[in-house]
Short mmCIF file of C-alpha atoms in Angstrom, two decimals:
data_model
loop_
_atom_site.label_atom_id
_atom_site.label_comp_id
_atom_site.label_asym_id
_atom_site.label_seq_id
_atom_site.Cartn_x
_atom_site.Cartn_y
_atom_site.Cartn_z
CA UNK E 1 37.60 -36.95 21.45
CA UNK E 2 41.21 -36.04 20.68
CA UNK E 3 41.09 -38.07 17.52
CA UNK E 4 38.11 -36.12 16.35
CA UNK E 5 40.02 -32.95 17.05
CA UNK E 6 43.00 -33.99 14.95
CA UNK E 7 40.66 -35.09 12.20
CA UNK E 8 39.11 -31.65 12.26
CA UNK E 9 42.43 -29.82 12.03
CA UNK E 10 43.57 -32.15 9.27
CA UNK E 11 40.48 -31.44 7.32
CA UNK E 12 40.97 -27.71 7.82
CA UNK E 13 44.56 -27.97 6.59
CA UNK E 14 43.43 -29.86 3.54
CA UNK E 15 40.83 -27.21 2.79
CA UNK E 16 43.45 -24.49 3.14
CA UNK E 17 45.79 -26.26 0.73
CA UNK E 18 43.01 -26.64 -1.81
CA UNK E 19 42.14 -22.95 -1.56
CA UNK E 20 45.78 -21.84 -1.90
CA UNK E 21 46.38 -23.99 -4.96
CA UNK E 22 43.17 -22.75 -6.51
CA UNK E 23 44.24 -19.14 -5.94
CA UNK E 24 47.74 -19.79 -7.26
CA UNK E 25 46.43 -21.54 -10.33
CA UNK E 26 43.95 -18.76 -11.02
CA UNK E 27 46.36 -16.03 -10.13
CA UNK E 28 46.95 -13.28 -12.56
CA UNK E 29 47.35 -9.56 -11.94
CA UNK E 30 43.90 -7.92 -12.45
CA UNK E 31 44.35 -4.84 -14.55
CA UNK E 32 43.31 -1.40 -13.39
CA UNK E 33 40.27 -1.33 -15.66
CA UNK E 34 39.12 -4.74 -14.63
CA UNK E 35 39.15 -3.72 -11.00
CA UNK E 36 37.13 -0.62 -11.71
CA UNK E 37 34.71 -2.64 -13.82
CA UNK E 38 34.18 -4.92 -10.87
CA UNK E 39 33.50 -2.05 -8.49
CA UNK E 40 31.11 -0.40 -10.91
CA UNK E 41 29.37 -3.69 -11.50
CA UNK E 42 28.94 -4.29 -7.78
CA UNK E 43 27.60 -0.79 -7.29
CA UNK E 44 25.12 -1.46 -10.05
CA UNK E 45 23.98 -4.65 -8.40
CA UNK E 46 23.65 -2.91 -5.06
CA UNK E 47 21.59 -0.15 -6.67
CA UNK E 48 19.33 -2.75 -8.20
CA UNK E 49 18.89 -4.51 -4.83
CA UNK E 50 18.08 -1.30 -3.02
CA UNK E 51 15.51 -0.24 -5.60
CA UNK E 52 13.96 -3.67 -5.55
CA UNK E 53 13.68 -3.45 -1.78
CA UNK E 54 12.06 -0.05 -2.16
CA UNK E 55 9.51 -1.41 -4.58
CA UNK E 56 8.56 -4.06 -2.01
CA UNK E 57 7.97 -1.36 0.58
CA UNK E 58 6.05 0.76 -1.92
CA UNK E 59 3.85 -2.18 -2.68
CA UNK E 60 2.82 -2.39 0.95
CA UNK E 61 2.19 1.31 1.41
CA UNK E 62 0.50 1.68 -1.98
CA UNK E 63 -2.25 4.26 -1.37
CA UNK E 64 -4.54 2.58 -3.86
CA UNK E 65 -4.35 -0.66 -1.90
CA UNK E 66 -5.02 1.16 1.37
CA UNK E 67 -8.00 2.82 -0.27
CA UNK E 68 -9.41 -0.51 -1.44
CA UNK E 69 -8.94 -2.00 2.03
CA UNK E 70 -10.70 1.04 3.51
CA UNK E 71 -13.64 0.57 1.14
CA UNK E 72 -13.93 -3.05 2.26
CA UNK E 73 -13.86 -1.99 5.91
CA UNK E 74 -16.57 0.59 5.17
CA UNK E 75 -18.79 -2.14 3.75
CA UNK E 76 -18.33 -4.24 6.87
CA UNK E 77 -19.07 -1.19 9.03
CA UNK E 78 -22.28 -0.67 7.08
CA UNK E 79 -23.33 -4.23 8.00
CA UNK E 80 -22.50 -3.81 11.67
CA UNK E 81 -24.75 -2.09 14.16
CA UNK E 82 -24.25 1.66 13.90
CA UNK E 83 -22.02 2.68 16.77
CA UNK E 84 -23.20 6.22 17.41
CA UNK E 85 -26.87 5.86 18.26
CA UNK E 86 -26.82 6.86 21.87
CA UNK E 87 -28.43 10.27 21.53
CA UNK E 88 -30.45 9.51 18.43
CA UNK E 89 -34.17 9.66 18.28
CA UNK E 90 -35.97 6.34 17.73
CA UNK E 91 -37.57 7.52 14.48
CA UNK E 92 -34.22 8.61 13.12
CA UNK E 93 -32.69 5.22 13.95
CA UNK E 94 -35.58 3.51 12.20
CA UNK E 95 -34.96 5.62 9.12
CA UNK E 96 -31.23 5.08 9.24
CA UNK E 97 -30.52 8.75 9.85
CA UNK E 98 -27.49 9.62 11.85
CA UNK E 99 -26.53 12.91 13.39
CA UNK E 100 -23.35 11.63 15.00
CA UNK E 101 -20.02 10.77 13.51
CA UNK E 102 -17.76 7.93 14.65
CA UNK E 103 -14.14 9.05 15.07
CA UNK E 104 -13.08 5.44 14.67
CA UNK E 105 -9.60 4.03 14.87
CA UNK E 106 -8.50 2.54 18.16
CA UNK E 107 -10.29 5.23 20.10
CA UNK E 108 -13.99 5.17 19.26
CA UNK E 109 -15.85 8.37 20.01
CA UNK E 110 -19.04 9.95 18.73
CA UNK E 111 -19.22 13.62 17.84
CA UNK E 112 -21.92 15.68 16.21
CA UNK E 113 -21.89 15.73 12.41
CA UNK E 114 -21.76 19.51 12.59
CA UNK E 115 -18.29 19.35 14.15
CA UNK E 116 -16.70 17.37 11.33
CA UNK E 117 -14.34 19.51 9.26
CA UNK E 118 -15.16 22.72 11.11
CA UNK E 119 -11.48 23.50 11.68
CA UNK E 120 -11.42 22.50 15.35
CA UNK E 121 -10.27 19.10 16.61
CA UNK E 122 -13.20 17.48 18.36
CA UNK E 123 -12.16 13.84 18.16
CA UNK E 124 -9.44 12.80 20.59
CA UNK E 125 -7.59 11.24 17.66
CA UNK E 126 -8.19 14.29 15.45
CA UNK E 127 -9.89 12.18 12.79
CA UNK E 128 -12.67 14.71 12.26
CA UNK E 129 -10.30 17.22 10.67
CA UNK E 130 -8.14 14.84 8.65
CA UNK E 131 -10.30 14.06 5.64
CA UNK E 132 -11.63 17.41 4.59
CA UNK E 133 -10.86 17.62 0.88
CA UNK E 134 -14.05 17.99 -1.07
CA UNK E 135 -14.45 15.10 -3.56
CA UNK E 136 -16.95 17.06 -5.62
CA UNK E 137 -14.96 20.00 -6.94
CA UNK E 138 -16.20 22.57 -9.41
CA UNK E 139 -15.99 21.14 -12.91
CA UNK E 140 -16.26 17.50 -11.79
CA UNK E 141 -18.57 15.28 -13.73
CA UNK E 142 -20.07 12.01 -12.46
CA UNK E 143 -21.92 9.66 -14.76
CA UNK E 144 -24.39 7.25 -13.22
CA UNK E 145 -25.70 3.98 -14.64
CA UNK E 146 -29.17 2.88 -13.67
CA UNK E 147 -29.67 0.03 -11.18
CA UNK E 148 -33.43 0.36 -10.88
CA UNK E 149 -35.81 3.16 -11.60
CA UNK E 150 -39.45 3.33 -10.51
CA UNK E 151 -40.07 7.03 -10.49
CA UNK E 152 -38.09 9.35 -12.73
CA UNK E 153 -39.95 11.14 -15.49
CA UNK E 154 -37.67 10.05 -18.34
CA UNK E 155 -36.42 6.63 -17.14
CA UNK E 156 -32.93 7.28 -18.53
CA UNK E 157 -30.08 4.78 -18.71
CA UNK E 158 -27.60 7.38 -17.56
CA UNK E 159 -27.66 10.51 -15.47
CA UNK E 160 -24.78 12.95 -15.34
CA UNK E 161 -24.14 15.14 -12.33
CA UNK E 162 -22.03 18.13 -13.26
CA UNK E 163 -20.67 20.24 -10.39
CA UNK E 164 -20.73 23.82 -11.61
CA UNK E 165 -19.63 25.82 -8.58
CA UNK E 166 -18.72 25.16 -4.98
CA UNK E 167 -18.96 27.68 -2.18
CA UNK E 168 -17.90 27.24 1.39
CA UNK E 169 -18.80 29.73 4.09
CA UNK E 170 -15.62 30.60 5.94
CA UNK E 171 -17.42 30.46 9.29
CA UNK E 172 -19.16 27.14 8.63
CA UNK E 173 -17.11 24.63 6.67
CA UNK E 174 -18.77 21.23 7.44
CA UNK E 175 -21.42 21.64 4.74
CA UNK E 176 -20.15 23.26 1.51
CA UNK E 177 -22.80 24.41 -0.93
CA UNK E 178 -22.81 23.25 -4.52
CA UNK E 179 -24.48 24.37 -7.67
CA UNK E 180 -24.98 21.40 -9.98
CA UNK E 181 -26.53 20.47 -13.29
CA UNK E 182 -28.34 17.19 -13.73
CA UNK E 183 -27.92 16.20 -17.37
CA UNK E 184 -30.18 13.57 -18.84
CA UNK E 185 -30.31 12.22 -22.37
CA UNK E 186 -33.25 10.04 -23.16
CA UNK E 187 -34.79 8.46 -26.19
CA UNK E 188 -38.31 7.40 -26.76
CA UNK E 189 -40.25 6.26 -29.82
CA UNK E 190 -41.32 9.80 -30.59
CA UNK E 191 -38.31 11.90 -29.77
CA UNK E 192 -34.83 12.25 -28.39
CA UNK E 193 -34.67 14.67 -25.52
CA UNK E 194 -31.77 16.30 -23.82
CA UNK E 195 -32.12 18.21 -20.57
CA UNK E 196 -29.77 19.96 -18.21
CA UNK E 197 -31.53 20.81 -14.96
CA UNK E 198 -29.82 23.36 -12.73
CA UNK E 199 -30.20 22.90 -9.01
CA UNK E 200 -28.42 23.28 -5.69
CA UNK E 201 -26.91 20.81 -3.31
CA UNK E 202 -24.63 20.31 -0.33
CA UNK E 203 -21.89 17.94 0.63
CA UNK E 204 -21.69 16.56 4.15
CA UNK E 205 -18.17 15.64 5.25
CA UNK E 206 -19.46 13.72 8.27
CA UNK E 207 -21.51 11.31 6.21
CA UNK E 208 -19.55 11.53 2.92
CA UNK E 209 -22.89 12.38 1.43
CA UNK E 210 -23.81 14.47 -1.57
CA UNK E 211 -27.32 15.90 -1.42
CA UNK E 212 -28.87 17.37 -4.56
CA UNK E 213 -32.18 19.16 -4.09
CA UNK E 214 -35.08 18.43 -6.42
CA UNK E 215 -34.48 20.27 -9.70
CA UNK E 216 -38.06 19.91 -10.92
CA UNK E 217 -41.43 20.25 -9.24
CA UNK E 218 -41.83 16.45 -8.91
CA UNK E 219 -39.96 16.57 -5.57
CA UNK E 220 -37.34 14.04 -6.59
CA UNK E 221 -33.87 14.70 -5.17
CA UNK E 222 -30.60 12.81 -5.33
CA UNK E 223 -28.66 11.48 -2.36
CA UNK E 224 -25.17 10.26 -3.25
CA UNK E 225 -23.23 8.18 -0.75
CA UNK E 226 -19.46 7.89 -1.02
CA UNK E 227 -17.86 5.10 0.99
CA UNK E 228 -15.34 7.47 2.56
CA UNK E 229 -12.31 5.95 0.86
CA UNK E 230 -12.97 5.70 -2.83
CA UNK E 231 -14.00 9.14 -4.00
CA UNK E 232 -14.35 8.20 -7.68
CA UNK E 233 -17.57 6.35 -7.17
CA UNK E 234 -20.80 6.82 -5.26
CA UNK E 235 -24.19 5.20 -4.96
CA UNK E 236 -26.89 7.68 -5.87
CA UNK E 237 -30.43 7.17 -4.66
CA UNK E 238 -33.26 9.19 -6.15
CA UNK E 239 -35.58 9.95 -3.25
CA UNK E 240 -38.89 11.68 -2.67
CA UNK E 241 -37.62 14.66 -0.74
CA UNK E 242 -40.59 14.79 1.62
CA UNK E 243 -40.95 11.12 2.52
CA UNK E 244 -37.24 10.32 1.97
CA UNK E 245 -38.38 7.19 0.23
CA UNK E 246 -35.85 5.97 -2.36
CA UNK E 247 -37.37 5.02 -5.69
CA UNK E 248 -34.42 4.76 -8.09
CA UNK E 249 -30.75 4.00 -7.85
CA UNK E 250 -27.77 4.87 -10.02
CA UNK E 251 -24.10 4.00 -9.56
CA UNK E 252 -22.01 7.06 -10.38
CA UNK E 253 -18.42 7.13 -11.58
CA UNK E 254 -16.14 10.09 -11.94
CA UNK E 255 -15.48 10.97 -15.58
CA UNK Z 1 31.67 14.86 1.90
CA UNK Z 2 30.03 14.59 -1.51
CA UNK Z 3 31.30 18.02 -2.49
CA UNK Z 4 34.80 16.74 -2.02
CA UNK Z 5 33.93 13.77 -4.17
CA UNK Z 6 32.64 15.98 -6.97
CA UNK Z 7 35.82 18.05 -6.77
CA UNK Z 8 37.98 14.99 -7.00
CA UNK Z 9 35.83 13.69 -9.81
CA UNK Z 10 36.39 16.92 -11.73
CA UNK Z 11 40.13 16.93 -11.09
CA UNK Z 12 40.19 13.30 -12.15
CA UNK Z 13 38.45 14.24 -15.40
CA UNK Z 14 40.93 17.06 -16.09
CA UNK Z 15 43.92 14.92 -15.31
CA UNK Z 16 42.69 12.05 -17.38
CA UNK Z 17 42.57 14.31 -20.43
CA UNK Z 18 46.31 14.87 -20.21
CA UNK Z 19 48.54 12.45 -22.05
CA UNK Z 20 49.25 9.57 -19.71
CA UNK Z 21 53.04 9.49 -20.17
CA UNK Z 22 53.66 13.23 -19.72
CA UNK Z 23 54.22 13.34 -15.99
CA UNK Z 24 54.51 10.86 -13.26
CA UNK Z 25 52.07 12.74 -11.06
CA UNK Z 26 49.56 12.83 -13.89
CA UNK Z 27 49.84 9.10 -14.24
CA UNK Z 28 49.48 8.63 -10.53
CA UNK Z 29 46.48 10.91 -10.30
CA UNK Z 30 44.90 9.31 -13.28
CA UNK Z 31 45.32 5.96 -11.62
CA UNK Z 32 44.13 7.08 -8.23
CA UNK Z 33 41.06 9.01 -9.21
CA UNK Z 34 39.72 7.44 -12.31
CA UNK Z 35 36.72 9.41 -13.60
CA UNK Z 36 34.66 6.27 -13.65
CA UNK Z 37 35.61 5.60 -10.07
CA UNK Z 38 34.62 9.13 -9.11
CA UNK Z 39 31.28 8.75 -10.88
CA UNK Z 40 30.82 5.51 -9.06
CA UNK Z 41 31.52 7.23 -5.75
CA UNK Z 42 28.76 9.67 -6.57
CA UNK Z 43 26.39 6.80 -7.19
CA UNK Z 44 27.34 5.36 -3.82
CA UNK Z 45 26.54 8.68 -2.15
CA UNK Z 46 23.17 8.56 -3.91
CA UNK Z 47 22.60 5.06 -2.59
CA UNK Z 48 23.45 6.17 0.92
CA UNK Z 49 20.78 8.83 0.74
CA UNK Z 50 18.31 6.36 -0.70
CA UNK Z 51 18.95 4.02 2.22
CA UNK Z 52 18.24 6.77 4.74
CA UNK Z 53 14.96 7.57 3.05
CA UNK Z 54 14.14 3.86 2.97
CA UNK Z 55 14.51 3.71 6.73
CA UNK Z 56 11.78 6.31 7.12
CA UNK Z 57 9.59 4.48 4.62
CA UNK Z 58 10.09 1.21 6.46
CA UNK Z 59 8.79 2.85 9.59
CA UNK Z 60 5.68 3.90 7.69
CA UNK Z 61 5.24 0.41 6.23
CA UNK Z 62 5.31 -1.13 9.71
CA UNK Z 63 2.06 0.63 10.50
CA UNK Z 64 0.31 -1.16 7.65
CA UNK Z 65 -0.41 -4.74 8.50
CA UNK Z 66 -2.33 -6.52 5.71
CA UNK Z 67 -2.59 -9.81 7.61
CA UNK Z 68 -3.84 -8.08 10.73
CA UNK Z 69 -6.34 -6.17 8.62
CA UNK Z 70 -7.71 -9.35 7.06
CA UNK Z 71 -7.90 -11.03 10.48
CA UNK Z 72 -9.88 -8.09 11.79
CA UNK Z 73 -12.28 -8.05 8.84
CA UNK Z 74 -12.74 -11.80 9.18
CA UNK Z 75 -13.52 -11.52 12.89
CA UNK Z 76 -15.97 -8.66 12.33
CA UNK Z 77 -17.73 -10.38 9.44
CA UNK Z 78 -18.02 -13.58 11.50
CA UNK Z 79 -19.58 -11.53 14.27
CA UNK Z 80 -22.11 -10.06 11.83
CA UNK Z 81 -22.84 -13.52 10.42
CA UNK Z 82 -23.26 -15.04 13.86
CA UNK Z 83 -23.18 -18.78 14.43
CA UNK Z 84 -25.92 -21.34 14.58
CA UNK Z 85 -24.39 -22.62 17.82
CA UNK Z 86 -26.22 -22.14 21.10
CA UNK Z 87 -24.97 -19.90 23.86
CA UNK Z 88 -22.11 -21.46 25.75
CA UNK Z 89 -20.96 -23.46 22.76
CA UNK Z 90 -18.07 -22.99 20.41
CA UNK Z 91 -18.28 -23.26 16.65
CA UNK Z 92 -15.54 -25.44 15.24
CA UNK Z 93 -14.67 -22.83 12.65
CA UNK Z 94 -13.89 -22.95 8.99
CA UNK Z 95 -16.39 -24.99 7.06
CA UNK Z 96 -17.22 -27.30 9.94
CA UNK Z 97 -20.76 -26.90 11.12
CA UNK Z 98 -20.01 -28.41 14.49
CA UNK Z 99 -20.57 -27.01 17.95
CA UNK Z 100 -18.82 -28.12 21.14
CA UNK Z 101 -19.39 -26.93 24.68
CA UNK Z 102 -17.05 -24.13 25.57
CA UNK Z 103 -15.96 -26.15 28.62
CA UNK Z 104 -14.14 -28.41 26.14
CA UNK Z 105 -12.29 -25.63 24.34
CA UNK Z 106 -8.54 -25.63 25.02
CA UNK Z 107 -8.81 -28.38 27.61
CA UNK Z 108 -6.10 -30.47 25.93
CA UNK Z 109 -8.45 -32.90 24.17
CA UNK Z 110 -9.55 -32.63 20.58
CA UNK Z 111 -13.31 -32.35 20.63
CA UNK Z 112 -13.94 -30.84 17.21
CA UNK Z 113 -13.50 -33.16 14.24
CA UNK Z 114 -11.04 -30.71 12.73
CA UNK Z 115 -9.36 -30.14 16.07
CA UNK Z 116 -10.02 -26.41 15.91
CA UNK Z 117 -10.89 -26.27 19.61
CA UNK Z 118 -7.26 -26.98 20.43
CA UNK Z 119 -5.67 -24.82 17.73
CA UNK Z 120 -2.77 -22.65 18.71
CA UNK Z 121 -4.47 -19.38 17.77
CA UNK Z 122 -7.66 -20.31 19.62
CA UNK Z 123 -5.78 -21.33 22.77
CA UNK Z 124 -3.33 -18.44 22.78
CA UNK Z 125 -3.22 -17.15 26.37
CA UNK Z 126 -1.53 -13.91 25.19
CA UNK Z 127 -4.52 -11.62 25.87
CA UNK Z 128 -4.23 -12.20 29.59
CA UNK Z 129 -0.48 -12.45 29.99
CA UNK Z 130 0.44 -11.16 33.42
CA UNK Z 131 1.85 -7.67 33.06
CA UNK Z 132 -0.32 -6.70 30.12
CA UNK Z 133 -1.72 -3.20 30.44
CA UNK Z 134 -4.79 -2.37 28.40
CA UNK Z 135 -5.98 1.17 28.22
CA UNK Z 136 -8.75 3.11 26.60
CA UNK Z 137 -11.42 5.69 27.14
CA UNK Z 138 -14.50 4.89 29.21
CA UNK Z 139 -17.69 6.41 27.92
CA UNK Z 140 -20.52 6.22 30.45
CA UNK Z 141 -24.05 5.77 29.19
CA UNK Z 142 -25.76 4.77 32.39
CA UNK Z 143 -25.34 4.13 36.15
CA UNK Z 144 -22.79 6.88 36.79
CA UNK Z 145 -22.31 10.46 35.73
CA UNK Z 146 -18.76 10.83 34.50
CA UNK Z 147 -17.10 12.66 31.67
CA UNK Z 148 -15.17 10.42 29.27
CA UNK Z 149 -12.05 9.30 31.10
CA UNK Z 150 -9.09 7.01 30.65
CA UNK Z 151 -9.15 3.54 32.20
CA UNK Z 152 -6.21 1.14 32.53
CA UNK Z 153 -6.63 -2.57 33.10
CA UNK Z 154 -3.47 -4.25 34.35
CA UNK Z 155 -3.33 -8.04 34.43
CA UNK Z 156 -1.55 -8.78 37.71
CA UNK Z 157 -1.68 -12.56 37.82
CA UNK Z 158 -3.02 -15.65 36.10
CA UNK Z 159 -3.56 -19.23 37.09
CA UNK Z 160 -4.45 -22.19 34.90
CA UNK Z 161 -5.42 -25.39 36.69
CA UNK Z 162 -3.79 -28.50 35.27
CA UNK Z 163 -7.01 -30.47 35.68
CA UNK Z 164 -9.24 -27.80 34.14
CA UNK Z 165 -7.53 -25.94 31.37
CA UNK Z 166 -10.40 -24.39 29.51
CA UNK Z 167 -10.32 -21.21 31.59
CA UNK Z 168 -7.56 -18.96 32.81
CA UNK Z 169 -8.22 -17.45 36.22
CA UNK Z 170 -7.13 -13.84 36.19
CA UNK Z 171 -6.36 -11.17 38.74
CA UNK Z 172 -6.22 -7.59 37.63
CA UNK Z 173 -6.16 -4.00 38.72
CA UNK Z 174 -8.56 -1.54 37.14
CA UNK Z 175 -7.70 2.10 37.39
CA UNK Z 176 -9.59 5.13 36.15
CA UNK Z 177 -8.41 8.69 35.91
CA UNK Z 178 -11.18 11.12 36.62
CA UNK Z 179 -11.65 14.02 38.96
CA UNK Z 180 -14.04 13.50 41.81
CA UNK Z 181 -13.65 15.38 45.07
CA UNK Z 182 -10.13 16.32 44.10
CA UNK Z 183 -9.07 12.69 43.85
CA UNK Z 184 -7.77 11.89 40.40
CA UNK Z 185 -7.32 8.15 40.20
CA UNK Z 186 -9.73 5.51 41.34
CA UNK Z 187 -8.66 1.94 41.26
CA UNK Z 188 -9.81 -1.42 42.45
CA UNK Z 189 -8.53 -4.97 42.41
CA UNK Z 190 -10.54 -7.48 40.49
CA UNK Z 191 -10.61 -11.17 39.81
CA UNK Z 192 -12.18 -13.18 37.07
CA UNK Z 193 -11.45 -15.46 34.18
CA UNK Z 194 -10.64 -15.62 30.49
CA UNK Z 195 -12.81 -17.82 28.31
CA UNK Z 196 -11.03 -19.08 25.16
CA UNK Z 197 -14.18 -20.01 23.26
CA UNK Z 198 -15.66 -16.54 23.45
CA UNK Z 199 -12.31 -14.75 23.78
CA UNK Z 200 -13.92 -12.98 26.70
CA UNK Z 201 -12.30 -11.62 29.83
CA UNK Z 202 -14.59 -11.16 32.82
CA UNK Z 203 -13.43 -9.23 35.87
CA UNK Z 204 -15.40 -8.55 39.04
CA UNK Z 205 -14.18 -6.42 41.94
CA UNK Z 206 -12.75 -8.13 45.01
CA UNK Z 207 -14.23 -6.94 48.32
CA UNK Z 208 -16.61 -4.60 46.65
CA UNK Z 209 -17.76 -2.14 49.29
CA UNK Z 210 -17.51 0.78 46.89
CA UNK Z 211 -19.99 -0.56 44.32
CA UNK Z 212 -17.49 -0.85 41.53
CA UNK Z 213 -18.83 -2.33 38.40
CA UNK Z 214 -17.47 -5.40 36.70
CA UNK Z 215 -15.55 -5.31 33.43
CA UNK Z 216 -16.30 -7.59 30.50
CA UNK Z 217 -13.90 -7.49 27.54
CA UNK Z 218 -14.33 -9.23 24.19
CA UNK Z 219 -11.18 -9.67 22.12
CA UNK Z 220 -13.22 -9.58 18.94
CA UNK Z 221 -10.96 -7.60 16.63
CA UNK Z 222 -8.95 -10.50 15.29
CA UNK Z 223 -5.90 -9.97 17.48
CA UNK Z 224 -4.73 -10.16 21.09
CA UNK Z 225 -4.25 -6.45 21.47
CA UNK Z 226 -7.64 -4.85 21.14
CA UNK Z 227 -10.85 -5.52 22.99
CA UNK Z 228 -14.37 -4.15 23.21
CA UNK Z 229 -15.05 -3.79 26.92
CA UNK Z 230 -18.09 -2.79 28.92
CA UNK Z 231 -18.58 -1.82 32.52
CA UNK Z 232 -21.52 -3.89 33.65
CA UNK Z 233 -23.62 -4.54 36.71
CA UNK Z 234 -22.51 -7.91 38.00
CA UNK Z 235 -25.93 -9.38 38.52
CA UNK Z 236 -27.91 -8.28 35.47
CA UNK Z 237 -24.96 -7.61 33.14
CA UNK Z 238 -26.62 -4.32 32.28
CA UNK Z 239 -24.16 -2.19 30.32
CA UNK Z 240 -23.23 1.07 32.03
CA UNK Z 241 -20.20 2.16 30.00
CA UNK Z 242 -18.36 1.40 26.79
CA UNK Z 243 -14.61 1.04 26.88
CA UNK Z 244 -12.45 0.15 23.92
CA UNK Z 245 -8.97 -0.86 25.03
CA UNK Z 246 -5.67 -1.46 23.29
CA UNK Z 247 -2.58 -3.14 24.66
CA UNK Z 248 0.06 -0.66 25.75
CA UNK Z 249 3.39 -1.36 24.14
CA UNK Z 250 6.51 -0.88 26.14
CA UNK Z 251 8.88 0.77 23.73
CA UNK Z 252 12.26 -0.90 23.91
CA UNK Z 253 14.11 2.43 23.83
CA UNK Z 254 12.61 3.36 27.17
CA UNK Z 255 14.87 0.90 28.90
CA UNK Z 256 18.04 2.42 27.58
#
């Protein structure tokens, strides 16, 4: 044991000697400028490290990434059993209609759709008043590409929804009113036609749903569903307004 | 502090303009507060501020947990998919299409070909660690007439038999805060078990002369901290109330 100890101290001594000789051999007075250069250089390196660290953090809290994750969660939620069906009518459940909004998070709670974005906290976690910026502002234009179409008059490849004006009643904010134009360009063998059909609509914050009333007398309206996270895209179903039967679908993108 | 630094930086700049050999003090000052050094000091002050703001950002980043998110999505998608295994059996996970009885899960023997039934994450007893407090809001749909109220489930004790490891026997206290005849808290002691295969905690009241209902919790959110619980009638397992609970965290600064 003692031998090991002496060996250790010997080795330490040897190391010290080596270091001292190295320092002595390398020793020369660093000039004033050199010293400052060193300090500035080290500050530069430190700055670089700190900014790199920040970029790592930013990567994690990147809002775009959070939005994409939210969209994925919304798709899973759409597959799961709807969680707010307790007070719903059987016919409404069968038709997939929902009058209740899930507050979500770690504190599930169902509140009426009419309470979402009305300016009063109804969810315990306050979720119902957090996401109340209208995605369809006046001047916005959404262009939809056809998925399938069994009913429209012109069978167009694209439909454009142009939001002309938005009005929100101060005393009832959950359902803002919109005035929109449905613009359709279509070609056939005989002619090229171009229409811009004015109509009204509403946006429901609770369901992230855009409802456009039938612009023509064929009773075909548009129901656009945002996923609640990505507000640059929605799935638009053309439905018979009376039977609510969907008969065409377009995927809309913000232009 | 940084004002002083700017001042000294300025004075350094002025002094440096003077011919170096003119005065001794000029030379000294020029040497002491080199303009580059002063500029560097300013950069360091900037870095200090950046670090403080980073601290706040770090706090924000802690709330975002990509791995936890993926685990949750995976668990929820698996639940939507379902398994082809019968009730009371455990699917060996991954790409294995194998089912084993849930009495064999976490019993210390590998029963799945891929050994998934003895994996660390499957056999993690963390959900029912004694001392855990889960809390959430009970929402009654049947059986009782109550407003939504807070319920706490405290795990008071666990026991795992050496000769039968596939269950953990659990004792717990269930407490609810609601007003009824002026009394605000209602609690009862319960006993039950935790089933690894289903990640399910079952608690039934001990000495039930007050007709308390049992609690069944499924840890089906991909972690050990959140569970979908229901208050159920013991015999029929009819669901009377929904209760989503999360593990209460004891903040370390409370102990200071």
